[in-house]
Coordinates of C-alpha atoms in Angstrom, one line a residue:
Chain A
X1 CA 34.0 -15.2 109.4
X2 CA 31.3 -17.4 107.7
X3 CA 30.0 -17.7 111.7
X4 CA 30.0 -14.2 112.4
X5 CA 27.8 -13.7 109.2
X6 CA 25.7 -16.7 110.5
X7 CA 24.6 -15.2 113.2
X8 CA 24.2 -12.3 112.3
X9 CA 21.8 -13.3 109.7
X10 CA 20.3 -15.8 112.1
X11 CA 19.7 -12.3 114.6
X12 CA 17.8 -10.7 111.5
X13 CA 15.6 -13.4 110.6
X14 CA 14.5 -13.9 114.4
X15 CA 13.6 -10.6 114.5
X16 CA 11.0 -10.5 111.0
X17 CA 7.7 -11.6 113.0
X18 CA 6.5 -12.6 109.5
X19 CA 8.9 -15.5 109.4
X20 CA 7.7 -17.0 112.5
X21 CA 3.8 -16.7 111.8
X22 CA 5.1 -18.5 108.1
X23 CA 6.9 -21.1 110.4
X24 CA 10.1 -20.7 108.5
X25 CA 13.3 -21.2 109.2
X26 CA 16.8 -20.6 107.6
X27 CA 18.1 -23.9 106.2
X28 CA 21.7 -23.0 105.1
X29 CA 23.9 -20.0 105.3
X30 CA 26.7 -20.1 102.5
X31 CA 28.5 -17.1 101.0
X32 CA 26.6 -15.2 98.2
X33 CA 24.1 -18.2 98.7
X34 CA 21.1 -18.8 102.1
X35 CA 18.3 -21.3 101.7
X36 CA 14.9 -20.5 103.8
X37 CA 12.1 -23.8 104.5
X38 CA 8.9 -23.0 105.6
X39 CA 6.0 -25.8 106.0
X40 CA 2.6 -25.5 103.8
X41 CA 0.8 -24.6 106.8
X42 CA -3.0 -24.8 107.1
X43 CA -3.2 -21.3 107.8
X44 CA -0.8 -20.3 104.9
X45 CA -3.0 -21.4 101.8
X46 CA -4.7 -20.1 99.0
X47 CA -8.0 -21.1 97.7
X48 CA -7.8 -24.3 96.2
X49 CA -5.6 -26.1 99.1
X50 CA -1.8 -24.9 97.6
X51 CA 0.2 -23.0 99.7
X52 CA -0.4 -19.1 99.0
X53 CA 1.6 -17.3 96.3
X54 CA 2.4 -15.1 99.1
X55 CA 4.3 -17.8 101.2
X56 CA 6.4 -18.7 98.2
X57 CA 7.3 -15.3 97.7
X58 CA 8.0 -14.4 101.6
X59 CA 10.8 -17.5 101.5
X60 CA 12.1 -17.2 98.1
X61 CA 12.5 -13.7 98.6
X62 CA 14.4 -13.6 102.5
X63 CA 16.1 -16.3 101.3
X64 CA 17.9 -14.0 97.9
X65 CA 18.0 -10.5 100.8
X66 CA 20.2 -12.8 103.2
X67 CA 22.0 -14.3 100.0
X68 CA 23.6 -10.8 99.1
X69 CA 23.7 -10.1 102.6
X70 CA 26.3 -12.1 103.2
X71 CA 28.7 -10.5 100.6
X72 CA 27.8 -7.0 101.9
X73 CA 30.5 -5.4 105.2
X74 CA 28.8 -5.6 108.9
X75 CA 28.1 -1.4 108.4
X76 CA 25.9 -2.4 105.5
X77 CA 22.2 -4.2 105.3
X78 CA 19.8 -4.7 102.2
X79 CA 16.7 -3.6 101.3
X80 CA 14.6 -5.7 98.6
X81 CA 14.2 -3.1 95.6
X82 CA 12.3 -5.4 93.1
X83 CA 11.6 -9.0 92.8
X84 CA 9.3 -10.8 89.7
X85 CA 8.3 -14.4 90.1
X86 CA 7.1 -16.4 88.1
X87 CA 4.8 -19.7 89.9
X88 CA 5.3 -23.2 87.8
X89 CA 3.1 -25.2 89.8
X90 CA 1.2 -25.6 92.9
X91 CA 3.0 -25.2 96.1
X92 CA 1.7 -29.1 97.0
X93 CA 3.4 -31.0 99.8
X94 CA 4.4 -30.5 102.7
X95 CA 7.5 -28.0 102.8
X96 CA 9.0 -25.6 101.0
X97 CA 12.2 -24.6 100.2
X98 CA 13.9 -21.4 99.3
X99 CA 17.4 -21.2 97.5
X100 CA 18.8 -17.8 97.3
X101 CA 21.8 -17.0 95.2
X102 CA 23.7 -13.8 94.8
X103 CA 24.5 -13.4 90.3
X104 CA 26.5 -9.7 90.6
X105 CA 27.1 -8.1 93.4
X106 CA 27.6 -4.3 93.0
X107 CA 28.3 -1.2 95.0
X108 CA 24.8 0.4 94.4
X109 CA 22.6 -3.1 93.2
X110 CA 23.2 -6.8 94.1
X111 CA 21.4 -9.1 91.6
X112 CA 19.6 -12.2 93.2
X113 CA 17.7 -14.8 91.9
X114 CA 15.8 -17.9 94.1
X115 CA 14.3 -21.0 93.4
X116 CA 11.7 -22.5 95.2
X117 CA 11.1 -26.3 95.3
X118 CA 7.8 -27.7 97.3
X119 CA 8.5 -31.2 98.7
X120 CA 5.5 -33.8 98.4
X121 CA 5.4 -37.4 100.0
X122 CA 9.4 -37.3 99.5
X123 CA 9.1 -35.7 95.9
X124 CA 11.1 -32.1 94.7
X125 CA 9.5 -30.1 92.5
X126 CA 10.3 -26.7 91.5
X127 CA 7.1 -24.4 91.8
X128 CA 8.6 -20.9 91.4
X129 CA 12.1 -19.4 90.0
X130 CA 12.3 -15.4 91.3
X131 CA 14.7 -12.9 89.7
X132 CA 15.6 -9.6 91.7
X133 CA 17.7 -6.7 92.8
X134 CA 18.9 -5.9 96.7
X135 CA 20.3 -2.5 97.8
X136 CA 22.7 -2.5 100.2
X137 CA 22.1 0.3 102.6
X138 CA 23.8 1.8 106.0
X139 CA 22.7 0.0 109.0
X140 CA 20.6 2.6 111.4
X141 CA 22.3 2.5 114.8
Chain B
X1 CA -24.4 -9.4 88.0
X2 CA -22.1 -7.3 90.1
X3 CA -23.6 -9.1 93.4
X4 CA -23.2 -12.7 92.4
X5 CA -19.4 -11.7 90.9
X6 CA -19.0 -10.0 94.5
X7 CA -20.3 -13.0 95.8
X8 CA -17.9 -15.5 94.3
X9 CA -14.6 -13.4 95.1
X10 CA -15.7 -13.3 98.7
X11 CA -16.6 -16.7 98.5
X12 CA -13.1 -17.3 97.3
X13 CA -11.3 -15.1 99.7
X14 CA -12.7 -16.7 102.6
X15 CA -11.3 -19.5 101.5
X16 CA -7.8 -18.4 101.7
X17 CA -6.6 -19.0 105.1
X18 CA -3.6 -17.1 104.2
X19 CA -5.7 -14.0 104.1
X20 CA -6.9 -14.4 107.5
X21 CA -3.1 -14.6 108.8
X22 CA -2.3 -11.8 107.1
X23 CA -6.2 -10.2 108.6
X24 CA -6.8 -8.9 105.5
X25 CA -10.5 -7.8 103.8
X26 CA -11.7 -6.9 100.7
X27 CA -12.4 -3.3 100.4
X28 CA -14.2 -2.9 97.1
X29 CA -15.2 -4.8 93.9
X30 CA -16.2 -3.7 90.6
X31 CA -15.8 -4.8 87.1
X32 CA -11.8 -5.0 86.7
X33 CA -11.0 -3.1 89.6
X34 CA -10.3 -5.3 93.4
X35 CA -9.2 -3.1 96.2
X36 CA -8.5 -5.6 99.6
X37 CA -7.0 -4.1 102.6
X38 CA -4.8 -5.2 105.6
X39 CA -3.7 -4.2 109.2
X40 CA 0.6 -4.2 109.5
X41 CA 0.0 -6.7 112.6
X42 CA 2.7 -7.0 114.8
X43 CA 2.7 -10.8 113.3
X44 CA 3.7 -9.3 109.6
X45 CA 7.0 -7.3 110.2
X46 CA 9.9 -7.5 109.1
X47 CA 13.5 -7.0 110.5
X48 CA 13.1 -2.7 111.2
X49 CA 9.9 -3.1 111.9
X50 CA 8.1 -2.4 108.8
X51 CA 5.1 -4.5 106.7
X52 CA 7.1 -7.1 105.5
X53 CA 7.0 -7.6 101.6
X54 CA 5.6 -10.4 101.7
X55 CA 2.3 -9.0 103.3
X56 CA 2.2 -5.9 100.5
X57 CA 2.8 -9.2 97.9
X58 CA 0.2 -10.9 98.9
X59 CA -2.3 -8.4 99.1
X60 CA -1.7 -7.2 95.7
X61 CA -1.4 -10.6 93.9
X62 CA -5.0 -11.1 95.5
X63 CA -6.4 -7.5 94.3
X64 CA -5.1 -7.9 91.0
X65 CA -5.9 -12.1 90.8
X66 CA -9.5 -10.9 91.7
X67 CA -9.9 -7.8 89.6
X68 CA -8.8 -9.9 86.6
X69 CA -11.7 -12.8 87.8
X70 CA -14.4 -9.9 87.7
X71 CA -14.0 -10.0 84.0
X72 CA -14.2 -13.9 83.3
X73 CA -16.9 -15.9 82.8
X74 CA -18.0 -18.4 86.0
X75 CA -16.7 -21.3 84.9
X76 CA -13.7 -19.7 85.1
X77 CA -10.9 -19.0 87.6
X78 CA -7.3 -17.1 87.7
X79 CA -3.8 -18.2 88.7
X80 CA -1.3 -15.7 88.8
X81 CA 1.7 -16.4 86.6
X82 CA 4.0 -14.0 87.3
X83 CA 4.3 -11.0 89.4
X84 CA 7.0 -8.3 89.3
X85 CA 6.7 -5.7 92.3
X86 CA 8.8 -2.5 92.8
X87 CA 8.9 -1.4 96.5
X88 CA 9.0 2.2 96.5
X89 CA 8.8 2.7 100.6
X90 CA 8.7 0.9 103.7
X91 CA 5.2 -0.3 105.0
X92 CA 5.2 2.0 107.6
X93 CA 1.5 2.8 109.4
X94 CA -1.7 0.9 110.5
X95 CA -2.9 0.2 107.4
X96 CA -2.3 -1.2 103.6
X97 CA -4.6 -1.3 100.6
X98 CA -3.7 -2.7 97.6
X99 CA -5.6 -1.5 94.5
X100 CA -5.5 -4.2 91.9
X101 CA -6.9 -3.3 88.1
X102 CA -7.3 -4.9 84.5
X103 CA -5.3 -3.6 81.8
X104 CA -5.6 -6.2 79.0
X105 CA -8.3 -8.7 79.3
X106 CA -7.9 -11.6 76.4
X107 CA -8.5 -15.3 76.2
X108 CA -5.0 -17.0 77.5
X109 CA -3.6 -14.4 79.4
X110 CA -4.9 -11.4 82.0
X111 CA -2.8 -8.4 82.6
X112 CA -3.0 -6.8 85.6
X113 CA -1.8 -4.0 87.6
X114 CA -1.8 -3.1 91.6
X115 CA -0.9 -0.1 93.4
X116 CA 0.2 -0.6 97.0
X117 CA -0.7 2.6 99.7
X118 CA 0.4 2.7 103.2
X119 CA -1.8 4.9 105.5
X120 CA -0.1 6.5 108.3
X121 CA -1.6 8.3 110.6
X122 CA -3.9 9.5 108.0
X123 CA -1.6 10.2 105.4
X124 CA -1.6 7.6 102.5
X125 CA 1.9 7.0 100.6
X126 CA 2.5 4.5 97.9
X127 CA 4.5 2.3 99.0
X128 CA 4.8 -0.7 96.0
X129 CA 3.4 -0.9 92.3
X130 CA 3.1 -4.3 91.3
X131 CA 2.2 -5.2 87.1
X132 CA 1.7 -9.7 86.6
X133 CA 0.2 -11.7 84.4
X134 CA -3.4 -14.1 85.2
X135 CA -4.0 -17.1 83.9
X136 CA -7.8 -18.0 83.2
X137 CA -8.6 -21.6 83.8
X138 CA -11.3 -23.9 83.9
X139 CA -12.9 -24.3 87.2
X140 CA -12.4 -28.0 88.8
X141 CA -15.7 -29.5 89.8
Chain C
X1 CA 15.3 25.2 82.8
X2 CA 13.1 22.8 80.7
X3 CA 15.2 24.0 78.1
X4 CA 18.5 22.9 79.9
X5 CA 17.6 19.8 80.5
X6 CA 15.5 19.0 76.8
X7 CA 18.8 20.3 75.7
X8 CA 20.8 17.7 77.4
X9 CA 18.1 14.9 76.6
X10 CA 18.1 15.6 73.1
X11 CA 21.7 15.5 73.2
X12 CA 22.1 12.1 74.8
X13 CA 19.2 10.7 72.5
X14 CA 21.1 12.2 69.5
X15 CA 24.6 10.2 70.6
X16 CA 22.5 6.6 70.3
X17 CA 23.4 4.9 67.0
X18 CA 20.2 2.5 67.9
X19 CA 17.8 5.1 68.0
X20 CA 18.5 6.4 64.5
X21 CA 18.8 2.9 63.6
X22 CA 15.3 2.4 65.1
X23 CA 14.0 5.9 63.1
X24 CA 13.2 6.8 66.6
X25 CA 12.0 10.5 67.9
X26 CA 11.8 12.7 70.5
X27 CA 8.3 13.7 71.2
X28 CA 8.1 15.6 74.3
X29 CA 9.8 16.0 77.4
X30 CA 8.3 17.6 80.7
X31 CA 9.8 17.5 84.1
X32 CA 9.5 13.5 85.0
X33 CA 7.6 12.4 81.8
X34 CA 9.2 11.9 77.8
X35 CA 7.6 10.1 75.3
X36 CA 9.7 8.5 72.2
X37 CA 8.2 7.6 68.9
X38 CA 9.8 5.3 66.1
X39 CA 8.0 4.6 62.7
X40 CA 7.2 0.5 62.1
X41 CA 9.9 -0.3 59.2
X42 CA 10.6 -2.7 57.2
X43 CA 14.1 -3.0 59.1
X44 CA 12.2 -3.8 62.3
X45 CA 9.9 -6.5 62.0
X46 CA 9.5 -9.8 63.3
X47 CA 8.1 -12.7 61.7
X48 CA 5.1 -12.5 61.5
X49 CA 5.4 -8.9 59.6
X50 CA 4.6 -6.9 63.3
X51 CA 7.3 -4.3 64.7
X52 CA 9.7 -6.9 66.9
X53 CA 9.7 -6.1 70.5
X54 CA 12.8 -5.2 70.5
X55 CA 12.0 -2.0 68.9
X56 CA 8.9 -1.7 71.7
X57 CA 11.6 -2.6 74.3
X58 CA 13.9 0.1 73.1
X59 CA 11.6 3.2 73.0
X60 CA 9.9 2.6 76.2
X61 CA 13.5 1.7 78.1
X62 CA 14.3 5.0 76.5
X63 CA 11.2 7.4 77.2
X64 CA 11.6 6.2 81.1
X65 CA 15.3 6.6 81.2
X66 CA 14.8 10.2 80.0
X67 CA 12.4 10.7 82.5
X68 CA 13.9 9.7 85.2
X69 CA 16.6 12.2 83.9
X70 CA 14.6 14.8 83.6
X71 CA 14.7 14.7 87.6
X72 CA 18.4 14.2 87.8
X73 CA 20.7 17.1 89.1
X74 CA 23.2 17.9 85.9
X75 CA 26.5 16.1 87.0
X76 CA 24.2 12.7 87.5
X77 CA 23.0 10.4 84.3
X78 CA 20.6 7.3 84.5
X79 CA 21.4 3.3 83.8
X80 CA 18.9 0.9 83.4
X81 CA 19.1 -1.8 86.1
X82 CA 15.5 -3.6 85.6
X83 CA 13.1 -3.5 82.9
X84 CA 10.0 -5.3 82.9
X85 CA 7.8 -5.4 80.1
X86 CA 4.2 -7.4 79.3
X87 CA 3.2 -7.2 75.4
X88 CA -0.5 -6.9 75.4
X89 CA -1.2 -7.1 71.8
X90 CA 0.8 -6.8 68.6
X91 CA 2.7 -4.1 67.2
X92 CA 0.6 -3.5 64.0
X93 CA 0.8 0.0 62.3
X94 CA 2.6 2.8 61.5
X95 CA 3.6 4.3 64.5
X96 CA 4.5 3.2 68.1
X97 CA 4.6 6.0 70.7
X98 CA 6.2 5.6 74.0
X99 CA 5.6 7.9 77.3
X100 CA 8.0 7.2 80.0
X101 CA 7.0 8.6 83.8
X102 CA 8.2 8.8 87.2
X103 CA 6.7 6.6 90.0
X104 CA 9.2 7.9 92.8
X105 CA 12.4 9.2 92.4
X106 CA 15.0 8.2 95.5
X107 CA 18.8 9.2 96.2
X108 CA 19.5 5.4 94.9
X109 CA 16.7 4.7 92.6
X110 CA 14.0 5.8 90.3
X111 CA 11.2 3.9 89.3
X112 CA 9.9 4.7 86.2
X113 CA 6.8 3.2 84.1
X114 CA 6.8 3.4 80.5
X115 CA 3.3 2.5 78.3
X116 CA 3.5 2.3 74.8
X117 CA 0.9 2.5 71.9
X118 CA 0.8 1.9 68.5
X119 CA -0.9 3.9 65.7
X120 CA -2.6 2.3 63.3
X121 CA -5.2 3.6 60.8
X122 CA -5.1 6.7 63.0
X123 CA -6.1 4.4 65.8
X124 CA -4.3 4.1 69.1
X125 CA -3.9 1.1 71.3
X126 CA -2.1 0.1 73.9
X127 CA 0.6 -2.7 73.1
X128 CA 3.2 -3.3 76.0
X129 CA 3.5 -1.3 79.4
X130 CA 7.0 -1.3 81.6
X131 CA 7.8 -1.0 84.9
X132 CA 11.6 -0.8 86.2
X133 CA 14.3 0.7 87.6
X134 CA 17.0 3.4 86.5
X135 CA 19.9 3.9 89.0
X136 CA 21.5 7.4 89.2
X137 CA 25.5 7.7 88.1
X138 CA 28.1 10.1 88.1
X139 CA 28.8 11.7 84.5
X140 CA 31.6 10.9 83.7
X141 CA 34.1 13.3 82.8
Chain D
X1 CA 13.8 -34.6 64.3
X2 CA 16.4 -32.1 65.5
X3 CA 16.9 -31.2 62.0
X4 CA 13.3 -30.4 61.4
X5 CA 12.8 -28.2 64.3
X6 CA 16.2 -26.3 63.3
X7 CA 15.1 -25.9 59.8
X8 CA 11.9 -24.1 61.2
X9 CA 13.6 -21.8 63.7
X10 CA 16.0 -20.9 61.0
X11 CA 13.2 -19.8 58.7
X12 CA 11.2 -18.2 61.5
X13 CA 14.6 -16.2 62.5
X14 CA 15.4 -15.2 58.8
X15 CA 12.2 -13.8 58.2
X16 CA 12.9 -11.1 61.3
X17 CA 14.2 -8.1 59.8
X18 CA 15.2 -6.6 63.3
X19 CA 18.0 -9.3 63.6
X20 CA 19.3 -8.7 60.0
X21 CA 19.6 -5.4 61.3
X22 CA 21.3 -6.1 64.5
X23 CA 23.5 -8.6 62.8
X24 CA 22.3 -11.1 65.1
X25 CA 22.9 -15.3 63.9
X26 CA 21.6 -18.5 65.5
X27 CA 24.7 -20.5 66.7
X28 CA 23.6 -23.1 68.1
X29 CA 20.5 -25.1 68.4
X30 CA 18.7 -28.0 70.8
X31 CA 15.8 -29.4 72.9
X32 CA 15.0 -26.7 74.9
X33 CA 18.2 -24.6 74.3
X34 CA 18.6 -22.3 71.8
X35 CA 21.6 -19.5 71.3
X36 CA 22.1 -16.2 69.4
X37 CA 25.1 -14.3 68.7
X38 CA 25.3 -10.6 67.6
X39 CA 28.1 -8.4 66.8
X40 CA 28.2 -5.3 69.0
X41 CA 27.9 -2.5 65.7
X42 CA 28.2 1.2 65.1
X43 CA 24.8 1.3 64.7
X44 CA 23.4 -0.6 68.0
X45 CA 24.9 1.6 70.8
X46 CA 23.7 3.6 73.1
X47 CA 25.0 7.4 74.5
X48 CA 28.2 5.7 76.2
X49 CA 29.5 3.9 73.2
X50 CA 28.3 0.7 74.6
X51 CA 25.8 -2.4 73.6
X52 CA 22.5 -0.9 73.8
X53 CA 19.6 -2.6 75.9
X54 CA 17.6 -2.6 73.3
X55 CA 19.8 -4.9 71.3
X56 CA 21.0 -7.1 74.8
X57 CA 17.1 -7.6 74.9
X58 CA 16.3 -8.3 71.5
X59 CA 18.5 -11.6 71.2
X60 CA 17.8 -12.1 74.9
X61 CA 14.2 -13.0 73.9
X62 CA 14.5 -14.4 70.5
X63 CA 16.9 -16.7 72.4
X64 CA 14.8 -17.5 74.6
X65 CA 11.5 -17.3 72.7
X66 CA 13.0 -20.1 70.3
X67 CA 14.0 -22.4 73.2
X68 CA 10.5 -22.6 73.9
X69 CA 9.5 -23.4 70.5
X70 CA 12.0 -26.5 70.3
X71 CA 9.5 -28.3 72.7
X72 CA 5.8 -27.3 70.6
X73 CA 4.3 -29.1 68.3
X74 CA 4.5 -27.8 64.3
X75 CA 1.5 -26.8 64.6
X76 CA 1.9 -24.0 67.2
X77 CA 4.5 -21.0 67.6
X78 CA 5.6 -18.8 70.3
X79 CA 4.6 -15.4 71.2
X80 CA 6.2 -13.4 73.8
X81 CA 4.0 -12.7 76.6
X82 CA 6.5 -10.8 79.2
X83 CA 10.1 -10.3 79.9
X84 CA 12.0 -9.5 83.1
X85 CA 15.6 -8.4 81.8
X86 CA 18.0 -7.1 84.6
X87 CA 21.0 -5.6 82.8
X88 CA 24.6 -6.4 85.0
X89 CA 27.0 -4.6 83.5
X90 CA 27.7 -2.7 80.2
X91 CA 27.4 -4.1 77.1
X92 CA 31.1 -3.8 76.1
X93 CA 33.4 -5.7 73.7
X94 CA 32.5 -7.4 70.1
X95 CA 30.0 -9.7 70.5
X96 CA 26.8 -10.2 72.4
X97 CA 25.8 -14.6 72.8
X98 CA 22.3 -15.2 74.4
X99 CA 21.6 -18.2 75.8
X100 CA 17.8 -19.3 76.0
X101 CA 16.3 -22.0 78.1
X102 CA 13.0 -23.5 79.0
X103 CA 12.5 -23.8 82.8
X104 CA 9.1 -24.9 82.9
X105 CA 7.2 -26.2 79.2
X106 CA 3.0 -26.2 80.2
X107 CA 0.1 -26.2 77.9
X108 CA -0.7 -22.3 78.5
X109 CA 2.7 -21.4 79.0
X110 CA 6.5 -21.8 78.7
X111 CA 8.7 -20.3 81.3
X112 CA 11.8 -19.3 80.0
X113 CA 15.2 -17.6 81.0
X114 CA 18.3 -16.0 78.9
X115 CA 21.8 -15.2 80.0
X116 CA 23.5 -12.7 77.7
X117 CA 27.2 -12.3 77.7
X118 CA 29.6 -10.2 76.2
X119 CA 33.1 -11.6 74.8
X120 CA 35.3 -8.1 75.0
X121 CA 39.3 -9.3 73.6
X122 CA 38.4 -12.5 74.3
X123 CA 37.1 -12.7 78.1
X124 CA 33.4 -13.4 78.3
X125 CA 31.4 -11.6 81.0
X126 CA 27.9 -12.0 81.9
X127 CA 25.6 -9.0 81.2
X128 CA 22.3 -9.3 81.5
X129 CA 19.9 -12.2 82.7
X130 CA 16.2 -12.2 81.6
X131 CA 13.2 -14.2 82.9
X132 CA 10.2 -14.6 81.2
X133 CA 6.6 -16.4 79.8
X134 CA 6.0 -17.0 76.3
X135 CA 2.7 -18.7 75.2
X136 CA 1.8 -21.1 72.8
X137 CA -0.7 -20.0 70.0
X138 CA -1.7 -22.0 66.6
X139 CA 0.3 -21.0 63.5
X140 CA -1.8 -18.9 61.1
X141 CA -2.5 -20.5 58.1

């Protein structure tokens, strides 16, 4: 069960050509819960040297659309409807990582929220906490 | 006054190795109003295909980052604190532009807004509003 | 047909205990845009004497719920599911005034905005703006 | 120390009208976690006979908004500067208990988050979760 889901969430994220050019990768698949790491690459920073806001978003916010994808039945995928974030810190280091978890799953909204944690020289830090809502919708065939 | 403000946002942008991933480019400047634009490259899809969010994110955190830094003083720049975005419509075409904007300038805090278009074979569509909060902050020297 | 549905919008507004506990008002209602106006009391305040934003909350979540109504077919009704709101300045005066709009109506969502002033002195200024989402429901019968 | 900090959130809160009208009451207080209870009245619903958002919000971000002040100095309050609130479920049952916390306490900014539950015949069920900035500002003199 938790395999089938696996890959099927595996099949998805191969197939978002964003995720590659980010270098990120999923991390851990759990029900109602998927974490997504992506190095602070040199071609994904901002101005000052951070990682871009837009990196920490990509992660944190695949990583809460496969979180409530994994409650959702194989005839159903999910479609990000709104996400706020708010950035604590720098994304400084050398990684990132995404934790997506799934806080009410309904019939027409799943509720997500994801934290994001930058790892420096062997150090967690949380650099950005996200709060959204997912809508599951039928799968084009 | 407008040139040398031009000057420093492009200055900035340049710098942002994420916007040359994502092939974006400024599109306009003026006093509290950023418009940047970028290509849905086949390196920034998601799973159907689409602009992922993450590209119409990042573009409009930049417009409305910048717009608020056209109204600050030069030894001065902005971080964006938060950011809620509603998507309203897949990326779908060759082409976004974000238009970022100003709607409360004051000393601790920057309000901005961004409006998202899609162009599609010559039809524009908005495709994601975005409204975040800028934080002005002393530039490091 | 605008009178149908003020009808039924005045009727729903009239069955909230909060709004008359608010002093709050209809305005006006056009097809995808109401605007809801409450009086600053004494029963409303925060502590530093301003209207709490609570009260700003209220109306605005209100004038965009009833315009996403206004949009609605008569067996459906509207639920908040996401509210976002930035407080620009304090709510000082007599009067706050909120206008609710539609961004995009879907089968699933609406996205509304909602920008609220308050009058003071016979001067208006922008306080707060909101952007969220109201989901469409049955009536129930 | 505790004490201190209690006394002065007590005064702040008692000099809000709005939550003598909601009925709302501290219950409990600490370092960076403050909670408010409010009864679910006649006079606070909305069209459905439920909670309304407006009151779900209002201890939401007072619960929040005093969490933050447990870590300032006396010399500096709170103000709200935004608040993301997505609402779960209806507001149905007795009582309403916010529970505010500090995620991230900076020198511009505290990052904050509620989670509002409702107690209906005894079983508590979340409602709504809020995430949000509030910003530290000198107290007037």
């Amino acid at each position: 069960m938790i395999n089938k889901m696996a890959d099927r969430i595996i099949r998805s994220f191969e197939s978002q050509s964003m995720m590659r050019t980010l270098g990120a990768r999923i991390h851990n698949i759990q029900k109602g819960k998927v974490s997504i790491e992506a190095p602070i690459l040199p071609s994904t920073l901002q101005q000052q040297g951070y990682g871009h806001a837009g990196l920490t978003f990509s992660i944190g916010d695949s990583a809460a659309g496969y979180s409530a994808l994994t409650l959702l039945p194989e005839d159903q995928e999910v479609m990000t409807a709104e996400i706020k974030i708010n950035l604590l810190a720098p994304a400084e280091g050398e990684l990132l990582i995404a934790e997506g978890k799934v806080v009410r799953s309904g019939k027409r909204l799943v509720v997500v929220t994801s934290e994001i944690n930058a790892i420096n020289d062997g150090e967690t830090k949380l650099i950005a906490i996200i709060q959204g809502t997912m809508v599951p919708v039928p799968v084009k065939s």
